[in-house]
mmCIF file of C-alpha atoms in Angstrom:
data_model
loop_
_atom_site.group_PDB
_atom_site.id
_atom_site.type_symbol
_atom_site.label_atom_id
_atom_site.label_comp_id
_atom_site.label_asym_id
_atom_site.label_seq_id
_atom_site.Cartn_x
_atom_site.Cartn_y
_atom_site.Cartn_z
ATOM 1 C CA UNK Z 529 28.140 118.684 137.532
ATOM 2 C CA UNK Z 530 26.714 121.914 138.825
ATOM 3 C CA UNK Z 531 28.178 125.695 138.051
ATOM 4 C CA UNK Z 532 26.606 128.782 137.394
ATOM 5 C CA UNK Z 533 27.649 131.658 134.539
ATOM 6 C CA UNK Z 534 26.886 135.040 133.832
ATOM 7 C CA UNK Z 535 27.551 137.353 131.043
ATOM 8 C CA UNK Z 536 26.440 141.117 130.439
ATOM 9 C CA UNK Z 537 27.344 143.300 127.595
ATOM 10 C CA UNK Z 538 27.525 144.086 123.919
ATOM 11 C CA UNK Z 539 26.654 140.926 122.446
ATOM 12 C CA UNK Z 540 24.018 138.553 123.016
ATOM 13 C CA UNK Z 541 23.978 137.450 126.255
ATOM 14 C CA UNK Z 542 21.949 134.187 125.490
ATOM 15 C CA UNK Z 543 24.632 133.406 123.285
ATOM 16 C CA UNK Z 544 27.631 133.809 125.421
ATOM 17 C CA UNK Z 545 25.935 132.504 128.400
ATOM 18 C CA UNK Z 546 25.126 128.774 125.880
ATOM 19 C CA UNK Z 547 28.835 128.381 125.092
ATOM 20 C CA UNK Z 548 30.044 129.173 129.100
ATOM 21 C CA UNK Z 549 27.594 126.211 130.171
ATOM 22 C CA UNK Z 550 29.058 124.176 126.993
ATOM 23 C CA UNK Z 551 32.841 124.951 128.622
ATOM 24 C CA UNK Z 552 31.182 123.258 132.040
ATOM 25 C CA UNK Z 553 31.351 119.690 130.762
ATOM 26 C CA UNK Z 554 30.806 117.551 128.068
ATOM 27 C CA UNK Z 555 28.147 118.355 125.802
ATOM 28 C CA UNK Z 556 26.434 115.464 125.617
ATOM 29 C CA UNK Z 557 26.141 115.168 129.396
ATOM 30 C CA UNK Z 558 22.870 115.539 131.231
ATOM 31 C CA UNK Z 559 22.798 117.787 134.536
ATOM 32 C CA UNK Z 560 21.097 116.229 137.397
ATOM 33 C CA UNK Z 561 18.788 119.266 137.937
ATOM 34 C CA UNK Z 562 18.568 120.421 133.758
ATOM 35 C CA UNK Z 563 19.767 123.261 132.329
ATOM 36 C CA UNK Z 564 18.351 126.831 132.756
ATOM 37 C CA UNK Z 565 18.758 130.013 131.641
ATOM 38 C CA UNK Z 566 17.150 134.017 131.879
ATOM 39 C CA UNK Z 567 18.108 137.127 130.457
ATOM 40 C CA UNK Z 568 16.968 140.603 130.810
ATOM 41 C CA UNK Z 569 14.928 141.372 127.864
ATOM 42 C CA UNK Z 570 16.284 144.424 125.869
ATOM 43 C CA UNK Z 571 12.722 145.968 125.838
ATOM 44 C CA UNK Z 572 12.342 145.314 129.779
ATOM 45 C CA UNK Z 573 11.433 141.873 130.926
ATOM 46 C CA UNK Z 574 12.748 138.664 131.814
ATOM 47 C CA UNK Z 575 12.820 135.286 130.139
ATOM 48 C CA UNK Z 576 13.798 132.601 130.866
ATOM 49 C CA UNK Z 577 13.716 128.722 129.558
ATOM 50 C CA UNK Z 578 14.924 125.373 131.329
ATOM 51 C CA UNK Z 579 15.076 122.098 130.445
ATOM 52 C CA UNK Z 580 16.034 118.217 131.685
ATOM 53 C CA UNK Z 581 18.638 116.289 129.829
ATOM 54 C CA UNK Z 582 22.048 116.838 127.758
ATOM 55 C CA UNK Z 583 22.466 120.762 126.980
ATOM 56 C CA UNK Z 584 21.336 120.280 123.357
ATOM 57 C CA UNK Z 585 17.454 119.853 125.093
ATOM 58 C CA UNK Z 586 17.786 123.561 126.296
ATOM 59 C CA UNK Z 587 19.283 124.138 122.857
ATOM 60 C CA UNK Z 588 15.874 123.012 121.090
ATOM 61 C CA UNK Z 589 13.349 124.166 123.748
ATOM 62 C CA UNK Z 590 14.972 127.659 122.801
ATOM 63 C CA UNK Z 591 14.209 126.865 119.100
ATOM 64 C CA UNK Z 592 10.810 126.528 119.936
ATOM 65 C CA UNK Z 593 10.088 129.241 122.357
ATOM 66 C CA UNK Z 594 12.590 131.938 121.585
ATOM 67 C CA UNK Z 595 13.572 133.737 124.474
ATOM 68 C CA UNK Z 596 13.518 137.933 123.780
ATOM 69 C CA UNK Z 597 17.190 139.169 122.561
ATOM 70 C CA UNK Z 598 19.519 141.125 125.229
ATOM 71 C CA UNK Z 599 22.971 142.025 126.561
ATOM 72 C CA UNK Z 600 22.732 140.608 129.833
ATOM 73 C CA UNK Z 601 21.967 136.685 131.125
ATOM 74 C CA UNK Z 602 22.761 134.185 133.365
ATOM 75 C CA UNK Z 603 22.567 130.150 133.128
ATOM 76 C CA UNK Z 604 23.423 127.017 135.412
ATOM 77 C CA UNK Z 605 23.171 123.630 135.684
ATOM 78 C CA UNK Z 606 20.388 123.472 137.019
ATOM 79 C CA UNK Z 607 16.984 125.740 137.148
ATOM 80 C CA UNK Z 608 16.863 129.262 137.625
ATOM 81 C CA UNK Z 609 14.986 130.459 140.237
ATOM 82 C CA UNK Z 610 12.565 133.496 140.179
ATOM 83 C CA UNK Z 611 10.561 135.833 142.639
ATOM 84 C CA UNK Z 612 7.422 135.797 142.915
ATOM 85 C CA UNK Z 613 6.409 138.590 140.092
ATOM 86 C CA UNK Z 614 9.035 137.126 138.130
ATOM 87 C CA UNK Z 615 11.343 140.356 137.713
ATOM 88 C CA UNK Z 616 14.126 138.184 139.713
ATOM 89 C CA UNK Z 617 16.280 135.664 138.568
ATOM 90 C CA UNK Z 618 18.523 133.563 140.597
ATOM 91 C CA UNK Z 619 21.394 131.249 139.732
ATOM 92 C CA UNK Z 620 22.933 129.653 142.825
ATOM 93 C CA UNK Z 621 25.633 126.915 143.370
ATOM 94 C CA UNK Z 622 26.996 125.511 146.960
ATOM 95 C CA UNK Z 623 24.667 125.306 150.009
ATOM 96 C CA UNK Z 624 22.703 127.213 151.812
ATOM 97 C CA UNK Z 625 22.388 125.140 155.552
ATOM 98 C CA UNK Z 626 19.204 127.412 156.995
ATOM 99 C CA UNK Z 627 17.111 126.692 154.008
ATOM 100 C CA UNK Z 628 14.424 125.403 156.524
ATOM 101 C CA UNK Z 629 14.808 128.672 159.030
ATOM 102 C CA UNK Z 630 14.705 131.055 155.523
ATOM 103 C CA UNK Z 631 11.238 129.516 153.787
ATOM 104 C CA UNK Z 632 9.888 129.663 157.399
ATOM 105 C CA UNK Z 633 10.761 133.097 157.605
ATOM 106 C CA UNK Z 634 9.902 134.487 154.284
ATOM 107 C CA UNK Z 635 6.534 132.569 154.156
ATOM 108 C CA UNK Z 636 5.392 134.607 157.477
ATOM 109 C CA UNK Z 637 5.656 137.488 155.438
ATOM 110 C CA UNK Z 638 3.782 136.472 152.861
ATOM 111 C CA UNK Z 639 5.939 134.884 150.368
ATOM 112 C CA UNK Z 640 4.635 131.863 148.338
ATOM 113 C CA UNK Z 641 7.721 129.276 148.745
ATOM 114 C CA UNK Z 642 7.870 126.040 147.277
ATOM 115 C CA UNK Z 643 10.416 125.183 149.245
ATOM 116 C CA UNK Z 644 13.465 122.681 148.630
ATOM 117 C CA UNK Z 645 15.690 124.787 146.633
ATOM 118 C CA UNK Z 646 18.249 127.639 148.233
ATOM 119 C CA UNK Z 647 18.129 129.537 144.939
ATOM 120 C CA UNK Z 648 14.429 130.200 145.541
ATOM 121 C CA UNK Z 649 15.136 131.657 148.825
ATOM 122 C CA UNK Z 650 17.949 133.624 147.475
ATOM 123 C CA UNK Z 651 15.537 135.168 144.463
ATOM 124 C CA UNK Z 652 12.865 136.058 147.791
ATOM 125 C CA UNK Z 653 15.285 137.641 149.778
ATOM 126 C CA UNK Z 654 17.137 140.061 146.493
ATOM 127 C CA UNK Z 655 13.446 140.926 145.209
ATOM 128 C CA UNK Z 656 12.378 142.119 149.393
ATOM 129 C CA UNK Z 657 15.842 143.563 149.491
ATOM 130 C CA UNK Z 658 15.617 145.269 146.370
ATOM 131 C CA UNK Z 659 12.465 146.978 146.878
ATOM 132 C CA UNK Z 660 13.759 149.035 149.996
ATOM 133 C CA UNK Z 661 17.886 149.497 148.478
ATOM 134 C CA UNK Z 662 17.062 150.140 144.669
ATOM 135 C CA UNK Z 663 20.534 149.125 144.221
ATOM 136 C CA UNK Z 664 21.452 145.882 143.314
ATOM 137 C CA UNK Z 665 25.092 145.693 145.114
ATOM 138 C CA UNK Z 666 23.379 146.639 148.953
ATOM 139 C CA UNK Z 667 20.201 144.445 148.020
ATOM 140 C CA UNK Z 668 22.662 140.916 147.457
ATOM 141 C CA UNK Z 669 24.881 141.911 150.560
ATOM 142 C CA UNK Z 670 21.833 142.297 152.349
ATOM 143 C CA UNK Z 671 21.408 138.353 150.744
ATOM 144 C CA UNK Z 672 24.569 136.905 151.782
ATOM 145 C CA UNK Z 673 23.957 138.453 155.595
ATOM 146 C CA UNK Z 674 20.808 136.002 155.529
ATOM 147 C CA UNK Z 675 22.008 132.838 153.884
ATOM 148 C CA UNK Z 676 24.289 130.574 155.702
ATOM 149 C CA UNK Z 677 26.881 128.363 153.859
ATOM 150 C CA UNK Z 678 28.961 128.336 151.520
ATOM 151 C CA UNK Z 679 27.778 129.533 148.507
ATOM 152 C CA UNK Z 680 28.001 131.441 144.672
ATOM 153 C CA UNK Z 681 25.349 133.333 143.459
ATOM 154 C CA UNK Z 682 23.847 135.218 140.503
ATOM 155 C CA UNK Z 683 21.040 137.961 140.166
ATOM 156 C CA UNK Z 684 19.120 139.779 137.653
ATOM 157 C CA UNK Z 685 16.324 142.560 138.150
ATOM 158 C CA UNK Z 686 14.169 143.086 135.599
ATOM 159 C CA UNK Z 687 14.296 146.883 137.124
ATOM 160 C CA UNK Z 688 18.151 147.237 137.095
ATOM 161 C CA UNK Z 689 18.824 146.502 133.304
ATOM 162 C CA UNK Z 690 22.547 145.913 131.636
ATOM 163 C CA UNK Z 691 22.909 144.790 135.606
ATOM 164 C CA UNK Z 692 24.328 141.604 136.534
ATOM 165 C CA UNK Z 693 25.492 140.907 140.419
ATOM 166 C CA UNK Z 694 27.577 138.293 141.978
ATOM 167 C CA UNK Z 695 28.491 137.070 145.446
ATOM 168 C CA UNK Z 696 30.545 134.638 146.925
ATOM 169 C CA UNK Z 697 31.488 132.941 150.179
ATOM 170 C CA UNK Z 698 33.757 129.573 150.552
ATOM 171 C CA UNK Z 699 33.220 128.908 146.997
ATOM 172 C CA UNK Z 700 35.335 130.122 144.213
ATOM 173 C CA UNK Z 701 34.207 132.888 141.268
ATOM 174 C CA UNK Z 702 35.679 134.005 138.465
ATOM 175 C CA UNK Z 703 35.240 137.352 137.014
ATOM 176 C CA UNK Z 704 36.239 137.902 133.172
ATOM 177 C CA UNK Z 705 36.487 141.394 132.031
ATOM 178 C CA UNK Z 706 36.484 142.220 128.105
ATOM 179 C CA UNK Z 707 35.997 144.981 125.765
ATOM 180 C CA UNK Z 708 32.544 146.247 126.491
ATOM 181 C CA UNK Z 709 31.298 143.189 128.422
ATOM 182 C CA UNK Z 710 31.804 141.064 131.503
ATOM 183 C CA UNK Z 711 31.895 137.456 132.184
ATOM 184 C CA UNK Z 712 31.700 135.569 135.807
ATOM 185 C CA UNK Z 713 31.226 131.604 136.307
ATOM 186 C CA UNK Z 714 31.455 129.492 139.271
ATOM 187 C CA UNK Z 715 33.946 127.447 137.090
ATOM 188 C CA UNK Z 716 37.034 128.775 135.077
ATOM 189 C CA UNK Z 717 36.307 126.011 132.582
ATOM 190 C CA UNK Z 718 32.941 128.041 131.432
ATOM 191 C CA UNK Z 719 35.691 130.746 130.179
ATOM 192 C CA UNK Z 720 36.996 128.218 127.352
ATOM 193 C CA UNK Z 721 35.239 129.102 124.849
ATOM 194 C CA UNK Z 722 35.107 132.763 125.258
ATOM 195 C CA UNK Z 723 38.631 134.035 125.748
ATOM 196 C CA UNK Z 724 38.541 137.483 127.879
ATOM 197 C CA UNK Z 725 40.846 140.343 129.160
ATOM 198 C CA UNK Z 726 41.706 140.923 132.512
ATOM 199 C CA UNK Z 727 40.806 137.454 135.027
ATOM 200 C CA UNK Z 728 39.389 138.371 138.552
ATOM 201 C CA UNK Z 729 39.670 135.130 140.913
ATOM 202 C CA UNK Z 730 38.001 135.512 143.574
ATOM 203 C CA UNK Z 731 38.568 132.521 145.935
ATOM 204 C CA UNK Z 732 39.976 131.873 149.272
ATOM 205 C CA UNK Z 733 39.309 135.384 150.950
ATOM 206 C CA UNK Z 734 37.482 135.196 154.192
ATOM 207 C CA UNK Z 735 33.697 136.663 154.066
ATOM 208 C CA UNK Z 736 32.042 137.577 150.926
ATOM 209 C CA UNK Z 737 32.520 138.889 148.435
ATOM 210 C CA UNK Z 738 29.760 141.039 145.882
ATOM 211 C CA UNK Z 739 30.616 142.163 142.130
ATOM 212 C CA UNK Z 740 28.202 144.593 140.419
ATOM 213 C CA UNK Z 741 28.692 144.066 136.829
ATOM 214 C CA UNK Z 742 27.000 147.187 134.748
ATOM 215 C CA UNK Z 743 26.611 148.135 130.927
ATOM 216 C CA UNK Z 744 26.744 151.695 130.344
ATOM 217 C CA UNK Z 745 26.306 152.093 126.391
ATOM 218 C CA UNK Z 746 29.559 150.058 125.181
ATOM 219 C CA UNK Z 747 31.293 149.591 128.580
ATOM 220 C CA UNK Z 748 31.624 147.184 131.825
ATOM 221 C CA UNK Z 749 31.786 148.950 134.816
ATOM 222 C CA UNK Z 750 33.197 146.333 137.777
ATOM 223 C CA UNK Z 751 32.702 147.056 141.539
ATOM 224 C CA UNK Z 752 34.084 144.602 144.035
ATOM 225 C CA UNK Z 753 32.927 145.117 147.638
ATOM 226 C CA UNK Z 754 32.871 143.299 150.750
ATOM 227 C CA UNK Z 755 30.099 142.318 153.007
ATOM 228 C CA UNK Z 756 29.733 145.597 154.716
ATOM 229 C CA UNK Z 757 30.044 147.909 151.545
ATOM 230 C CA UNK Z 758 33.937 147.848 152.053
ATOM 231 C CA UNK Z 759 35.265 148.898 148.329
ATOM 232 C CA UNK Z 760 37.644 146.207 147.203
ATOM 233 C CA UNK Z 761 38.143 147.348 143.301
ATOM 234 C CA UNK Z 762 36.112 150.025 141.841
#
């Protein structure tokens, strides 16, 4: 089992982002790599939790360490992965085939990479790309243009709040727009349990794809755009 989900908005995104990864499978079912999840603190921030077994583990390690209440979180099966100052969070699903080329790269400029897991490269590469766009949309197209594979991927920056962005290539995503809030998941299934509006599917298009999901007070704004900056739905 591995899928990634998203939510931001009115409600708590902790929350909505605990019954998507319930939709993903059974709930008594351990994930390979755990279960993780981060949201964007109301108060600035980021927190996150993981933890190994069934989804209930992740259930009581957030009993004991609450994580700080907000509108807008992502989760996976799986760890997320963070930057190095840990104001980036990274949620990634598929593969990413010049891992080896990308840690070699980033480490020369002075990175510290573990190594072994794509979504740690991705989190790297949206922090550096961040830091010279200051927008979130350019800084994960900037992403995609490094990673090769096939891929679905989720970002937070704990300097873009109410800000969630997505990108896809070969693998499908699934966008779910509501009244004041937003929903994406690598998996349609993580949608069960939290009905939405208007359904965005965004699979089998050629190149990527990149979604900029943003809270303005009690609304979702949704930007679609290609890999070059090409507007596909404002």
């Amino acid at each position: 089992m591995c899928g990634i989900v998203g939510y931001t908005g009115v409600r708590s995104a902790l929350d909505v982002v605990l019954a998507q990864l319930a939709g993903l499978g059974p709930p008594g079912e351990p994930a390979a790599g755990g279960w993780g999840v981060a949201v964007l603190a109301d108060g600035g921030g980021l927190g996150t939790c993981v933890a190994d077994g069934p989804l209930a583990a992740l259930d009581e390690a957030l009993r004991l360490r609450p994580l700080p209440s907000g509108g807008c979180g992502l989760g996976l099966a799986g760890r997320p992965q963070l930057d190095e100052a840990g104001r980036v969070a990274v949620a990634l699903a598929g593969e990413v085939v010049n891992l080896p080329a990308l840690t070699a790269e980033l480490t020369a400029r002075g990175h510290a990479m573990r190594g072994g897991d794509p979504g740690e490269a991705g989190a790297h590469l949206f922090a550096e790309a961040f830091s010279s766009a200051a927008d979130p949309a350019e800084a994960m197209r900037q992403v995609c243009r490094a990673l090769r594979g096939d891929f679905a991927l989720l970002a937070l920056h704990a300097d873009a709040p109410d800000t969630l962005v997505a990108a896809r290539r070969g693998l499908p995503l699934t966008v779910g727009l509501g009244v004041g809030e937003a929903l994406v998941a690598s998996d349609e299934a993580a949608f069960a349990a939290q009905p939405t509006g208007e359904v965005l599917r965004l699979d089998g298009t050629p190149g990527e794809q990149v979604v900029l999901l943003r809270r303005e007070w009690d609304e979702v704004g949704c930007e679609i755009t290609d890999a070059e900056g090409g507007v596909l739905r404002a």
